[in-house]
Short mmCIF file of C-alpha atoms in Angstrom, two decimals:
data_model
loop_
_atom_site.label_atom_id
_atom_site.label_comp_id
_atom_site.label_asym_id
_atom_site.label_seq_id
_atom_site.Cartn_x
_atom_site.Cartn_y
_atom_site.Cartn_z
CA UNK G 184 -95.41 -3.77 29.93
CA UNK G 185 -92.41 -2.62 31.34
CA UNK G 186 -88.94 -2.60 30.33
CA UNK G 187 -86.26 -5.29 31.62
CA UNK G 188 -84.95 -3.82 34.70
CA UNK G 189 -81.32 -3.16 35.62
CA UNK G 190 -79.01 -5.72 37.62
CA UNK G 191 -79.14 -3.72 40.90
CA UNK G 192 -82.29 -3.52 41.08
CA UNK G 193 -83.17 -7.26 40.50
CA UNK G 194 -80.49 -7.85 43.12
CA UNK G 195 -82.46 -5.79 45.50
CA UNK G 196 -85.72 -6.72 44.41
CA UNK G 197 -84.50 -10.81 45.51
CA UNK G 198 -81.92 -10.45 48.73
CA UNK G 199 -83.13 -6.83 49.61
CA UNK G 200 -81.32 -3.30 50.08
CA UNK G 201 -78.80 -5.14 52.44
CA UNK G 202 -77.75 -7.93 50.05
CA UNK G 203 -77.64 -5.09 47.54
CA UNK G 204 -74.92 -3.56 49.69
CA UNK G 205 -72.88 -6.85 50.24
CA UNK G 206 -72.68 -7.34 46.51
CA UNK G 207 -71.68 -3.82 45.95
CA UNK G 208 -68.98 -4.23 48.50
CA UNK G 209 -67.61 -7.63 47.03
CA UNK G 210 -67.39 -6.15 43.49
CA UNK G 211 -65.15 -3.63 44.84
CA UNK G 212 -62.60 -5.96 46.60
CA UNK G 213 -62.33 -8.04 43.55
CA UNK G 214 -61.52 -4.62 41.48
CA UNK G 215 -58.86 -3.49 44.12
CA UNK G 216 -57.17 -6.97 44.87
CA UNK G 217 -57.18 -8.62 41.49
CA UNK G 218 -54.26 -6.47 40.13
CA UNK G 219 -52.26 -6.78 43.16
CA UNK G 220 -52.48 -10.98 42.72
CA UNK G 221 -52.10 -11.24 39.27
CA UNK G 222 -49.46 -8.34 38.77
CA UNK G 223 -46.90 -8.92 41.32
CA UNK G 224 -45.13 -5.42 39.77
CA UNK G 225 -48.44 -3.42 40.96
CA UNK G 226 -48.15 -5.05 44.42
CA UNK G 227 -45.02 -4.05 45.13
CA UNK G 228 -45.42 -0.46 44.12
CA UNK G 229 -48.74 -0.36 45.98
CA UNK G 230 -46.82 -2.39 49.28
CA UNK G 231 -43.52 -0.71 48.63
CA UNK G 232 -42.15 -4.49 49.16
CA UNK G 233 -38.36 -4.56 47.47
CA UNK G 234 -39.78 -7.76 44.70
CA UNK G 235 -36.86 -9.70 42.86
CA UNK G 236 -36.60 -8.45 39.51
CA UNK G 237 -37.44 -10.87 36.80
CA UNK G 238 -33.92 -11.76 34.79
CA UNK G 239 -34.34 -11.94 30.78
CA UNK G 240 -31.74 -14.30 29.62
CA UNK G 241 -30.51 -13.34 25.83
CA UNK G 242 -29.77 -16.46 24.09
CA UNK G 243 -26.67 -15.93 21.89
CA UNK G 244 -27.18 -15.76 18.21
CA UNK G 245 -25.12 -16.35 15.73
CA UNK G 246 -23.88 -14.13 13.54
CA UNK G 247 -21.72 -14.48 10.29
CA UNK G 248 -19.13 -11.60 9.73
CA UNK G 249 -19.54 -9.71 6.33
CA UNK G 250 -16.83 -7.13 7.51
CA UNK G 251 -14.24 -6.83 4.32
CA UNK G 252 -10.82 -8.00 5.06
CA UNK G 253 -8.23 -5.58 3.60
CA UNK G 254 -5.76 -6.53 0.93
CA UNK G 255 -1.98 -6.79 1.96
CA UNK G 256 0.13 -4.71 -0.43
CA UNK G 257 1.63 -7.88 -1.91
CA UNK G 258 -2.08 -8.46 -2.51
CA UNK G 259 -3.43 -5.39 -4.02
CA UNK G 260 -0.20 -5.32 -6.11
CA UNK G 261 0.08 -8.27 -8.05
CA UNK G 262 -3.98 -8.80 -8.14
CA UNK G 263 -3.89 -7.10 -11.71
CA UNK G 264 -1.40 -6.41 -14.36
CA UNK G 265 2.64 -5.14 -13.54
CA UNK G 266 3.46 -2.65 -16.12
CA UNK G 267 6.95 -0.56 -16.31
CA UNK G 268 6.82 2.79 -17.19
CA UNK G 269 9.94 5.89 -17.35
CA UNK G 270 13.14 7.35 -18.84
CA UNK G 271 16.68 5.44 -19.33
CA UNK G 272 17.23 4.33 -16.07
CA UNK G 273 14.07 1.89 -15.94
CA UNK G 274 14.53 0.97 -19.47
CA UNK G 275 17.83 -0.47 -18.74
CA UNK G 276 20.61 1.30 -21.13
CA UNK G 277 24.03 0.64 -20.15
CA UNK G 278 23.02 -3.02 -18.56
CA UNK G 279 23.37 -4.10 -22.36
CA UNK G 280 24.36 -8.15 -22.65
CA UNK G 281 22.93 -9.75 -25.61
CA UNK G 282 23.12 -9.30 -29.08
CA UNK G 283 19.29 -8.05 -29.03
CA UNK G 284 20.18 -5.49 -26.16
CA UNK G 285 22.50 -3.83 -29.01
CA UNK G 286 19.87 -3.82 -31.81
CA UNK G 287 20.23 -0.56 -33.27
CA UNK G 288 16.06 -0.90 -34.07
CA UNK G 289 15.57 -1.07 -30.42
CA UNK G 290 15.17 3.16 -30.25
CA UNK G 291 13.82 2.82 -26.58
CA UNK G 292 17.09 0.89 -25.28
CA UNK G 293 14.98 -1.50 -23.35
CA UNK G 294 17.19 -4.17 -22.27
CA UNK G 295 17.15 -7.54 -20.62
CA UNK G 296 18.68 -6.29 -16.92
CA UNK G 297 16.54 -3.40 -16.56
CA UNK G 298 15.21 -4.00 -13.20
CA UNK G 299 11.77 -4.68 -14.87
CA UNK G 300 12.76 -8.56 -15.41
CA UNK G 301 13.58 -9.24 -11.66
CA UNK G 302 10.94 -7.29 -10.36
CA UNK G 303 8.51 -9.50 -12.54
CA UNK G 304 10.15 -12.83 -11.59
CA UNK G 305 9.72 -11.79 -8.47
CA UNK G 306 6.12 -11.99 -7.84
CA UNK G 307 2.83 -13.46 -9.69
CA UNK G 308 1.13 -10.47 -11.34
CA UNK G 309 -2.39 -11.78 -12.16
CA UNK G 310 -2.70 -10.36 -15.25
CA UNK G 311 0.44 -10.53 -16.56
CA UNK G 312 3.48 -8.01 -17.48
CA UNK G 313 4.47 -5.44 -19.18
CA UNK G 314 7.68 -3.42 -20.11
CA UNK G 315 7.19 -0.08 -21.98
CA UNK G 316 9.87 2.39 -20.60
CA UNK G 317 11.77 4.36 -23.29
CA UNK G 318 15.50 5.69 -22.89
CA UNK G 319 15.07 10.22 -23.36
CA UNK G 320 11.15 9.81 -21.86
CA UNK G 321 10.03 13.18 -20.47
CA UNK G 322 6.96 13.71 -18.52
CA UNK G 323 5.48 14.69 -22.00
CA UNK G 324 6.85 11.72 -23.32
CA UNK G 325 5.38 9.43 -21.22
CA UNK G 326 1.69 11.56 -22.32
CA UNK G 327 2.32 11.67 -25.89
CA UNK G 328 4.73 8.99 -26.84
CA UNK G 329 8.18 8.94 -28.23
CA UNK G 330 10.62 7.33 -30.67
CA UNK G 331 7.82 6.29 -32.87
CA UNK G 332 6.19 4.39 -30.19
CA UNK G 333 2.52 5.37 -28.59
CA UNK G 334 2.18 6.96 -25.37
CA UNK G 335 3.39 5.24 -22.74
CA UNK G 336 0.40 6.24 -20.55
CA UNK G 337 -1.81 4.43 -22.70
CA UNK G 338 -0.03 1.23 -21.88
CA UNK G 339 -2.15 1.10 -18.71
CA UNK G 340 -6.04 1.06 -17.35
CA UNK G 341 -8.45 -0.49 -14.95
CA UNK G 342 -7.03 -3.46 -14.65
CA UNK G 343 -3.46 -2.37 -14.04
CA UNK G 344 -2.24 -3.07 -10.31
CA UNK G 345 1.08 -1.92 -10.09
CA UNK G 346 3.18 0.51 -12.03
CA UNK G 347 6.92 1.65 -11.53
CA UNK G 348 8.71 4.40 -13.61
CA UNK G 349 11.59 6.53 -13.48
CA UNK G 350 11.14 10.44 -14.82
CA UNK G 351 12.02 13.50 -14.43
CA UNK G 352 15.97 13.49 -14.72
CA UNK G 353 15.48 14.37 -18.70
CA UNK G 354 12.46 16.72 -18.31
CA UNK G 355 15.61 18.84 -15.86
CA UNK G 356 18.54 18.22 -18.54
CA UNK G 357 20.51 15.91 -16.23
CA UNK G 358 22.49 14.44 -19.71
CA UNK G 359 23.44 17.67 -20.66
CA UNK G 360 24.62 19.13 -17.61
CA UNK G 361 26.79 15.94 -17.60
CA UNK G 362 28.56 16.63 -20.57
CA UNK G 363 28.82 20.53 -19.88
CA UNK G 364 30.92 19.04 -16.33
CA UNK G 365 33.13 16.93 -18.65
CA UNK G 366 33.82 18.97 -22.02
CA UNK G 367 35.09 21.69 -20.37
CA UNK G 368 38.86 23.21 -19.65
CA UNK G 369 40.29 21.51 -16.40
CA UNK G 370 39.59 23.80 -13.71
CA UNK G 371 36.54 25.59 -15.40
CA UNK G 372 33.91 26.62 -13.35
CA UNK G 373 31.69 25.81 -16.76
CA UNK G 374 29.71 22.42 -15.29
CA UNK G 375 28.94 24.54 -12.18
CA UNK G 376 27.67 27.41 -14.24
CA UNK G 377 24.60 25.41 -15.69
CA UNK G 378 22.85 25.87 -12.14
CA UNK G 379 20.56 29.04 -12.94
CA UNK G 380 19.56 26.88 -16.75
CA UNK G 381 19.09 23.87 -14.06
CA UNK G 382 17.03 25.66 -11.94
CA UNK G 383 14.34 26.79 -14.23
CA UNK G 384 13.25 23.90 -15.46
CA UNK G 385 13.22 22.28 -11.95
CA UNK G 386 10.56 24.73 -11.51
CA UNK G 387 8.79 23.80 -14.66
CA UNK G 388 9.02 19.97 -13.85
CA UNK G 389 7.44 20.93 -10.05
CA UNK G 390 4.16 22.05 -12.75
CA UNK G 391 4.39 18.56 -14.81
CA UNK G 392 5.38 16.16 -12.39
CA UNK G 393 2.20 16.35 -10.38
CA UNK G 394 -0.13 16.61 -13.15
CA UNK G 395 1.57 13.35 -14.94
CA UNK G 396 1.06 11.53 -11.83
CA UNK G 397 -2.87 13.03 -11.80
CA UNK G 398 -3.14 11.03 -15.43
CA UNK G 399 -1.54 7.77 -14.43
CA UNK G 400 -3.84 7.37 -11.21
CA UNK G 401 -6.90 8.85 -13.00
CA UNK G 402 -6.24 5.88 -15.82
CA UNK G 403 -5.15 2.71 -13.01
CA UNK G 404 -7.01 3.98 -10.32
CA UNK G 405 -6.24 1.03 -8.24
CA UNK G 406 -2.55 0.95 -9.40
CA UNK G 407 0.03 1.11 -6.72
CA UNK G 408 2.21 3.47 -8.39
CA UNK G 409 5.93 3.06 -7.24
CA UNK G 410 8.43 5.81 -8.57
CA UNK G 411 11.98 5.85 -8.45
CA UNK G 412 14.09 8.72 -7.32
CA UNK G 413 17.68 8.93 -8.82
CA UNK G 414 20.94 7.26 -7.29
CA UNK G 415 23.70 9.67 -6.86
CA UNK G 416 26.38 8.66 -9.57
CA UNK G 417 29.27 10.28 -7.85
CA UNK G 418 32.04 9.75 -4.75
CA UNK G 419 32.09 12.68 -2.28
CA UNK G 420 35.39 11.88 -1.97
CA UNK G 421 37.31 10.33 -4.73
CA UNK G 422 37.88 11.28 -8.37
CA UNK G 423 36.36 9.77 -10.71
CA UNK G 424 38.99 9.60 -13.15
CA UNK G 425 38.71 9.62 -17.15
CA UNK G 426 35.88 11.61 -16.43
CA UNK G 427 37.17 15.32 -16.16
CA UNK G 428 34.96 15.98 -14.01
CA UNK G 429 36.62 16.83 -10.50
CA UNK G 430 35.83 15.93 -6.98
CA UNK G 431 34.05 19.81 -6.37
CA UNK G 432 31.88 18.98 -9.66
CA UNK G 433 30.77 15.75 -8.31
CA UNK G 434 29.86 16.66 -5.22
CA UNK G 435 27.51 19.45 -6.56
CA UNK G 436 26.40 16.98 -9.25
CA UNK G 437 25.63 14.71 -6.18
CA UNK G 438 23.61 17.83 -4.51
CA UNK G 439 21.38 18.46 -7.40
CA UNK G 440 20.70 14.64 -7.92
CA UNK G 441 19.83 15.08 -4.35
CA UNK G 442 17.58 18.70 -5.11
CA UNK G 443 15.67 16.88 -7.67
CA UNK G 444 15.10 13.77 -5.75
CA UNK G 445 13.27 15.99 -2.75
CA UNK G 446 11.32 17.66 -5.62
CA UNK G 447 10.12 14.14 -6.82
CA UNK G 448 9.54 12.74 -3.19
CA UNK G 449 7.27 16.06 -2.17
CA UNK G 450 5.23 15.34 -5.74
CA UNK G 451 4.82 11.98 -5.01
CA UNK G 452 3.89 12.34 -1.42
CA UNK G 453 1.14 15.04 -2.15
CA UNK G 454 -0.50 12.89 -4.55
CA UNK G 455 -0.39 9.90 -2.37
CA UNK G 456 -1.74 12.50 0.23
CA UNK G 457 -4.53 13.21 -2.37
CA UNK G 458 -6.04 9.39 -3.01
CA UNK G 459 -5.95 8.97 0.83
CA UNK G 460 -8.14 11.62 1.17
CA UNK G 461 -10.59 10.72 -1.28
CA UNK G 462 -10.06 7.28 0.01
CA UNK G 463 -9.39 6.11 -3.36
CA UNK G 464 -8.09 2.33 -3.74
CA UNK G 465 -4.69 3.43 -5.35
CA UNK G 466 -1.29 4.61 -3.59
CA UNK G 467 1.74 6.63 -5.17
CA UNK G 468 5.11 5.96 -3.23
CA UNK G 469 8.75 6.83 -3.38
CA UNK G 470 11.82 4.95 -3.96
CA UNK G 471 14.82 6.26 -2.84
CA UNK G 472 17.53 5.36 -4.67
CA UNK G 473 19.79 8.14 -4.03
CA UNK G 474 22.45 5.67 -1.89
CA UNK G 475 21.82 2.64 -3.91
CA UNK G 476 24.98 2.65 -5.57
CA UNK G 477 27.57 3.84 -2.14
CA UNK G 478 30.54 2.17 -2.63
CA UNK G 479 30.61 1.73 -5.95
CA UNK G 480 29.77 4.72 -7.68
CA UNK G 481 31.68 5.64 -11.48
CA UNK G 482 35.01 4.79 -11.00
CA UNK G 483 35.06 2.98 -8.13
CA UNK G 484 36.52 -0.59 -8.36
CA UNK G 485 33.31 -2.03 -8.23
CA UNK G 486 30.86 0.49 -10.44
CA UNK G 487 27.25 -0.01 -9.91
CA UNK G 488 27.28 2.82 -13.01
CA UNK G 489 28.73 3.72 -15.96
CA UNK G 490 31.38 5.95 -16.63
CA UNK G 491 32.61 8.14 -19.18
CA UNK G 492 32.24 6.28 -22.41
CA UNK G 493 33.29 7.91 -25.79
CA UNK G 494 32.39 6.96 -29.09
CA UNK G 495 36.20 8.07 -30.80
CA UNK G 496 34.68 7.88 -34.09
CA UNK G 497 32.35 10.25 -33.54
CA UNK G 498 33.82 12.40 -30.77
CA UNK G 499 30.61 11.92 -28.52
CA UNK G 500 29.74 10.27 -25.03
CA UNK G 501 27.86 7.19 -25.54
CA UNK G 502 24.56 6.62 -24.57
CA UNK G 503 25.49 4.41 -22.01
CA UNK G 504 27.68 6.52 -19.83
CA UNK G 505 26.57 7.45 -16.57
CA UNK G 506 23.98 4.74 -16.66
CA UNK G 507 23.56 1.84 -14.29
CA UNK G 508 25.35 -1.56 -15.04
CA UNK G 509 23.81 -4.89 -14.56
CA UNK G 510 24.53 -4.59 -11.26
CA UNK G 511 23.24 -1.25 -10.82
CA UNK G 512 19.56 -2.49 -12.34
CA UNK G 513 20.14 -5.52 -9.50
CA UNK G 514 20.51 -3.00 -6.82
CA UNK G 515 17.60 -0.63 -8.00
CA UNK G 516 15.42 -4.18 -8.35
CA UNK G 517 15.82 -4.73 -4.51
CA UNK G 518 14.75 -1.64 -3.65
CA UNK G 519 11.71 -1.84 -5.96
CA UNK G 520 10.66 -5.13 -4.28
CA UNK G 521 11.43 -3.91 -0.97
CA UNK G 522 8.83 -1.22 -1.45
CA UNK G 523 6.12 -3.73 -3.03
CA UNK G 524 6.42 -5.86 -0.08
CA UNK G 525 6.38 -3.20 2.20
CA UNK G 526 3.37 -0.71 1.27
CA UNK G 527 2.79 3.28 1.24
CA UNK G 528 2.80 3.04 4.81
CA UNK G 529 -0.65 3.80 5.22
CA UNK G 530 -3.96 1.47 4.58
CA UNK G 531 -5.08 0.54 0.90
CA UNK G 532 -8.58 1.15 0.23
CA UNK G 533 -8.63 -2.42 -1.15
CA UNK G 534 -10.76 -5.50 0.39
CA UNK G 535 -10.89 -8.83 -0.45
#
């Protein structure tokens, strides 16, 4: 027997070697043409015929927007806890009005006009308010506690949004230079002499400044932390009188109020400049306060401050002098505010 034989030749074998040659030949047509009818892209290539391009139509989906909108600083403020850090001038001595202002156990002289209380009314602090400043605070003071109380840095954390605080006008001796200006013979260059003592530990508060503010934004990391420079106490012009302290010594008390003021703003703009690079969702800003109280500096007829105030039974300047009034802590609230409302200037690293 022999083996099935192979399509051409049974082809041949029944319409002969022509047939065989037709049915070779229509094979081939069908394997050129085919592509070029059902492909119209491979007969235009082959034809170089210019064929409309097919259009895709992309059917709009959508989409829901997971993008993070940013907190305003109102926001990121008051979205935590308010708490009030610093020396004298945010504890509010010399604003003294009630009978529990006076207490003689209140060590830290924090008093009901301190700017704290309007700052507080002032906005809705989620989780609440708090009021720990302490008159005398140093930087060290706010780390380790004073007057029997704990640390003041301790009074804050994670959940604290906002904190303000006054410092540094202690850590450079700003009482005592005071009272070298006024217990002195008239026309003494003694209160103008205390610039080399004043100088040296202005250099030693450029070291402690920076690493207090370190602590405070390590412990509230998304704290907005506000801090207050120092109003200038003194006319340029006038005498204050009572005071002994002449117009010459109040303008160059006014110029190192000024000198540490720069020294605060450059500390507190560095560690601002700091979080923003590590894009860290806390700010440090400056409030300057140095021309809050124009117009009605000490002995003016309208004193935002305090002046001269001795205690004749012990031959001492009370606590209070030099300090701001009620109105004072009303001028330095404004300001505060102001600042809340308005930001660090640059975006917050915090999202709703």
């Amino acid at each position: 027997m022999t083996g099935p034989r192979s399509w051409p030749r049974r082809v041949r074998d029944r319409l002969g070697d022509r047939g065989l040659a037709i049915a070779l030949l229509l094979i081939f047509i069908a394997a050129v043409f085919t592509p070029l009818a059902a492909f119209p892209a491979v007969r235009c290539e082959v034809f170089g015929k210019s064929c409309p391009r097919a259009v895709h139509t992309l059917q709009a989906v959508p989409v829901t927007s997971t993008q993070a909108v940013p907190l305003t600083p109102v926001e990121a403020a008051t979205r935590g806890a308010y708490v009030a850090l610093g020396d004298s001038y945010s504890s509010g001595l010399g604003a003294e009005t009630t009978a529990a202002d006076h207490n003689p156990l209140n060590r830290c002289h924090r008093t009901s006009n301190a700017y704290y209380h309007q700052v507080a009314r002032e906005f809705r602090f989620a989780g609440g308010t708090a009021f720990w400043a302490c008159s005398g605070a140093t930087t060290a003071d706010v780390l380790d506690g004073k007057s029997g109380e704990p640390a003041q840095l301790g009074r804050i954390g994670a959940g604290t949004s906002l904190v303000t605080i006054s410092i540094g006008g202690n850590d450079v001796g700003f009482s005592r230079v005071l009272a070298g200006c006024v217990v002195k013979l008239p026309w003494s260059r003694r209160c103008q002499e205390q610039g080399g003592d004043i100088a040296a530990r202005v250099a030693e508060l450029r070291r402690t400044l920076p690493a207090l503010l370190d602590k405070i934004t390590d412990r509230a990391p998304r704290a907005r932390v506000v801090v207050m420079g120092y109003p200038r106490l003194f006319s340029e012009v006038d005498n204050a009188s009572g005071d002994n302290i002449d117009v010459a010594d109040q303008r160059w008390l006014n110029a190192r109020a000024r000198d540490l003021n720069e020294l605060i703003r450059q500390t507190v703009r560095e560690a601002d400049e700091r979080l923003a690079a590590d894009r860290a969702p806390g700010s440090v800003e400056f409030v300057d306060a140095y021309s809050a109280f124009a117009g009605h500096e000490a002995g003016s007829l309208d004193p935002y401050v305090n002046g001269l105030a001795v205690n004749l039974a012990g031959l001492s300047a009370e606590p209070r002098s030099f300090h701001p009034t009620v109105e004072g802590h009303r001028a330095l609230a404004e300001l505060f505010i102001e600042q809340i409302r308005k930001g660090p200037g640059r975006p917050l690293n915090q999202f709703r």
